[in-house]
PDB file of C-alpha atoms in Angstrom:
ATOM      1  CA  UNK I   1     -27.431  55.469 -47.154  1.00 80.00           C
ATOM      2  CA  UNK I   2     -25.737  57.659 -44.443  1.00 89.00           C
ATOM      3  CA  UNK I   3     -26.928  57.686 -40.970  1.00 95.00           C
ATOM      4  CA  UNK I   4     -26.698  61.366 -40.038  1.00 96.00           C
ATOM      5  CA  UNK I   5     -26.249  61.808 -36.488  1.00 97.00           C
ATOM      6  CA  UNK I   6     -27.313  65.285 -34.113  1.00 98.00           C
ATOM      7  CA  UNK I   7     -24.928  65.680 -31.665  1.00 98.00           C
ATOM      8  CA  UNK I   8     -24.648  69.288 -29.648  1.00 97.00           C
ATOM      9  CA  UNK I   9     -20.947  70.813 -29.406  1.00 97.00           C
ATOM     10  CA  UNK I  10     -22.081  70.434 -25.258  1.00 96.00           C
ATOM     11  CA  UNK I  11     -22.802  66.475 -25.593  1.00 96.00           C
ATOM     12  CA  UNK I  12     -19.596  64.531 -25.816  1.00 94.00           C
ATOM     13  CA  UNK I  13     -18.336  63.047 -28.282  1.00 95.00           C
ATOM     14  CA  UNK I  14     -18.474  59.064 -28.523  1.00 94.00           C
ATOM     15  CA  UNK I  15     -16.882  57.377 -30.374  1.00 92.00           C
ATOM     16  CA  UNK I  16     -20.345  56.389 -32.832  1.00 95.00           C
ATOM     17  CA  UNK I  17     -20.293  59.897 -33.817  1.00 96.00           C
ATOM     18  CA  UNK I  18     -18.413  59.251 -37.033  1.00 96.00           C
ATOM     19  CA  UNK I  19     -16.802  61.664 -38.093  1.00 98.00           C
ATOM     20  CA  UNK I  20     -17.423  64.958 -36.473  1.00 98.00           C
ATOM     21  CA  UNK I  21     -19.067  68.015 -38.206  1.00 98.00           C
ATOM     22  CA  UNK I  22     -19.417  71.266 -37.048  1.00 98.00           C
ATOM     23  CA  UNK I  23     -21.634  73.228 -38.607  1.00 97.00           C
ATOM     24  CA  UNK I  24     -21.579  76.654 -36.806  1.00 96.00           C
ATOM     25  CA  UNK I  25     -21.121  80.208 -37.732  1.00 93.00           C
ATOM     26  CA  UNK I  26     -19.134  80.498 -35.552  1.00 93.00           C
ATOM     27  CA  UNK I  27     -17.415  78.687 -32.468  1.00 96.00           C
ATOM     28  CA  UNK I  28     -19.686  77.424 -29.560  1.00 95.00           C
ATOM     29  CA  UNK I  29     -19.216  79.399 -26.595  1.00 95.00           C
ATOM     30  CA  UNK I  30     -16.610  77.211 -24.039  1.00 94.00           C
ATOM     31  CA  UNK I  31     -16.207  74.643 -25.978  1.00 94.00           C
ATOM     32  CA  UNK I  32     -12.152  74.311 -26.530  1.00 93.00           C
ATOM     33  CA  UNK I  33     -11.517  72.524 -29.926  1.00 90.00           C
ATOM     34  CA  UNK I  34      -9.248  70.382 -28.157  1.00 88.00           C
ATOM     35  CA  UNK I  35     -12.645  68.070 -27.005  1.00 90.00           C
ATOM     36  CA  UNK I  36     -14.499  68.789 -28.973  1.00 93.00           C
ATOM     37  CA  UNK I  37     -13.650  66.022 -30.940  1.00 94.00           C
ATOM     38  CA  UNK I  38     -14.250  67.959 -34.639  1.00 97.00           C
ATOM     39  CA  UNK I  39     -12.869  65.754 -38.320  1.00 97.00           C
ATOM     40  CA  UNK I  40     -13.925  69.152 -39.623  1.00 96.00           C
ATOM     41  CA  UNK I  41     -15.119  72.928 -38.792  1.00 97.00           C
ATOM     42  CA  UNK I  42     -18.110  73.692 -41.794  1.00 95.00           C
ATOM     43  CA  UNK I  43     -18.418  76.776 -41.418  1.00 92.00           C
ATOM     44  CA  UNK I  44     -19.754  77.793 -45.005  1.00 91.00           C
ATOM     45  CA  UNK I  45     -22.550  76.144 -44.440  1.00 92.00           C
ATOM     46  CA  UNK I  46     -23.968  77.855 -41.442  1.00 94.00           C
ATOM     47  CA  UNK I  47     -27.064  80.654 -42.931  1.00 95.00           C
ATOM     48  CA  UNK I  48     -26.044  83.660 -43.940  1.00 94.00           C
ATOM     49  CA  UNK I  49     -25.335  86.194 -40.525  1.00 94.00           C
ATOM     50  CA  UNK I  50     -28.766  87.679 -41.861  1.00 96.00           C
ATOM     51  CA  UNK I  51     -30.621  84.977 -42.010  1.00 97.00           C
ATOM     52  CA  UNK I  52     -29.401  83.796 -39.037  1.00 94.00           C
ATOM     53  CA  UNK I  53     -29.705  87.454 -36.940  1.00 95.00           C
ATOM     54  CA  UNK I  54     -33.659  86.960 -38.745  1.00 97.00           C
ATOM     55  CA  UNK I  55     -35.347  83.512 -37.529  1.00 97.00           C
ATOM     56  CA  UNK I  56     -33.539  84.789 -33.749  1.00 94.00           C
ATOM     57  CA  UNK I  57     -34.029  80.532 -33.060  1.00 92.00           C
ATOM     58  CA  UNK I  58     -37.518  81.697 -32.599  1.00 96.00           C
ATOM     59  CA  UNK I  59     -39.182  78.942 -33.234  1.00 96.00           C
ATOM     60  CA  UNK I  60     -43.232  79.927 -35.343  1.00 97.00           C
ATOM     61  CA  UNK I  61     -39.938  81.636 -37.909  1.00 97.00           C
ATOM     62  CA  UNK I  62     -39.241  77.705 -37.658  1.00 97.00           C
ATOM     63  CA  UNK I  63     -40.570  76.761 -41.630  1.00 97.00           C
ATOM     64  CA  UNK I  64     -39.640  80.741 -43.230  1.00 97.00           C
ATOM     65  CA  UNK I  65     -35.685  79.154 -42.330  1.00 97.00           C
ATOM     66  CA  UNK I  66     -36.001  76.344 -42.667  1.00 96.00           C
ATOM     67  CA  UNK I  67     -37.021  77.268 -46.957  1.00 95.00           C
ATOM     68  CA  UNK I  68     -34.470  80.321 -46.208  1.00 96.00           C
ATOM     69  CA  UNK I  69     -32.031  78.817 -45.171  1.00 95.00           C
ATOM     70  CA  UNK I  70     -32.558  75.111 -48.571  1.00 92.00           C
ATOM     71  CA  UNK I  71     -32.858  78.142 -50.990  1.00 91.00           C
ATOM     72  CA  UNK I  72     -29.506  79.626 -49.693  1.00 91.00           C
ATOM     73  CA  UNK I  73     -27.752  75.328 -49.956  1.00 89.00           C
ATOM     74  CA  UNK I  74     -29.414  74.803 -53.096  1.00 85.00           C
ATOM     75  CA  UNK I  75     -28.190  78.395 -54.679  1.00 82.00           C
ATOM     76  CA  UNK I  76     -25.107  78.640 -53.882  1.00 73.00           C
ATOM     77  CA  UNK I  77     -21.681  77.067 -54.650  1.00 73.00           C
ATOM     78  CA  UNK I  78     -20.114  76.612 -52.032  1.00 74.00           C
ATOM     79  CA  UNK I  79     -17.014  74.171 -51.129  1.00 85.00           C
ATOM     80  CA  UNK I  80     -17.681  72.395 -47.676  1.00 89.00           C
ATOM     81  CA  UNK I  81     -21.364  71.016 -49.119  1.00 89.00           C
ATOM     82  CA  UNK I  82     -18.651  69.141 -51.956  1.00 89.00           C
ATOM     83  CA  UNK I  83     -16.304  68.363 -48.131  1.00 93.00           C
ATOM     84  CA  UNK I  84     -19.724  66.967 -47.075  1.00 94.00           C
ATOM     85  CA  UNK I  85     -20.855  65.461 -50.212  1.00 91.00           C
ATOM     86  CA  UNK I  86     -17.633  63.246 -49.390  1.00 93.00           C
ATOM     87  CA  UNK I  87     -18.251  62.501 -45.881  1.00 95.00           C
ATOM     88  CA  UNK I  88     -21.714  61.061 -46.947  1.00 93.00           C
ATOM     89  CA  UNK I  89     -20.427  59.093 -49.807  1.00 92.00           C
ATOM     90  CA  UNK I  90     -17.498  57.923 -47.725  1.00 94.00           C
ATOM     91  CA  UNK I  91     -18.365  56.816 -44.199  1.00 95.00           C
ATOM     92  CA  UNK I  92     -21.809  55.211 -42.950  1.00 95.00           C
ATOM     93  CA  UNK I  93     -22.241  57.727 -39.950  1.00 96.00           C
ATOM     94  CA  UNK I  94     -21.206  61.866 -39.524  1.00 97.00           C
ATOM     95  CA  UNK I  95     -22.730  63.234 -36.582  1.00 98.00           C
ATOM     96  CA  UNK I  96     -24.146  66.972 -37.738  1.00 98.00           C
ATOM     97  CA  UNK I  97     -22.976  69.592 -34.077  1.00 98.00           C
ATOM     98  CA  UNK I  98     -23.695  71.806 -33.474  1.00 97.00           C
ATOM     99  CA  UNK I  99     -24.160  74.599 -30.486  1.00 96.00           C
ATOM    100  CA  UNK I 100     -28.184  76.086 -30.784  1.00 95.00           C
ATOM    101  CA  UNK I 101     -29.885  75.296 -27.356  1.00 95.00           C
ATOM    102  CA  UNK I 102     -33.082  73.940 -28.772  1.00 96.00           C
ATOM    103  CA  UNK I 103     -32.386  71.020 -30.529  1.00 96.00           C
ATOM    104  CA  UNK I 104     -35.764  70.733 -32.766  1.00 96.00           C
ATOM    105  CA  UNK I 105     -34.920  74.295 -34.570  1.00 97.00           C
ATOM    106  CA  UNK I 106     -31.303  74.788 -35.294  1.00 97.00           C
ATOM    107  CA  UNK I 107     -29.375  75.113 -39.274  1.00 97.00           C
ATOM    108  CA  UNK I 108     -28.758  71.345 -38.411  1.00 97.00           C
ATOM    109  CA  UNK I 109     -31.783  70.059 -38.276  1.00 97.00           C
ATOM    110  CA  UNK I 110     -32.186  71.092 -41.485  1.00 96.00           C
ATOM    111  CA  UNK I 111     -28.810  70.624 -43.306  1.00 95.00           C
ATOM    112  CA  UNK I 112     -29.882  66.567 -42.616  1.00 95.00           C
ATOM    113  CA  UNK I 113     -33.520  66.982 -43.935  1.00 92.00           C
ATOM    114  CA  UNK I 114     -31.820  68.941 -46.743  1.00 91.00           C
ATOM    115  CA  UNK I 115     -28.608  66.321 -47.538  1.00 91.00           C
ATOM    116  CA  UNK I 116     -31.139  63.885 -46.188  1.00 89.00           C
ATOM    117  CA  UNK I 117     -33.461  64.708 -50.296  1.00 87.00           C
ATOM    118  CA  UNK I 118     -30.186  63.918 -51.769  1.00 71.00           C
ATOM    119  CA  UNK I 119     -29.199  68.136 -52.897  1.00 62.00           C
ATOM    120  CA  UNK I 120     -25.625  68.090 -52.447  1.00 63.00           C
ATOM    121  CA  UNK I 121     -23.105  68.255 -54.968  1.00 56.00           C
ATOM    122  CA  UNK I 122     -21.510  64.964 -55.348  1.00 49.00           C
TER     123      UNK I 122
END
């Protein structure tokens, strides 16, 4: 099983991260592309704009957000899901990169749960 790490875009990249995959729709403010050390920017894996705005990073809405986001992922035919599945299949470790300040309630946390539930298309 691939180890999936989560890391803020503002944290220093490390060689131990494995491929770093940005999973936000919007580029993190103040982060230079050269310093981000990303293998891919999978912006299509981010929650819909409507869902993101509804959530507003409010921990009280976390359960509803996570459920709706996982439904969005499961019901879509996103090319970025296949790209993600390829990374999971080929690497012992990957790092999902996100910009949110809250490290416990964000789309990368929910996406990690989605991957670990083996719901990725192969």
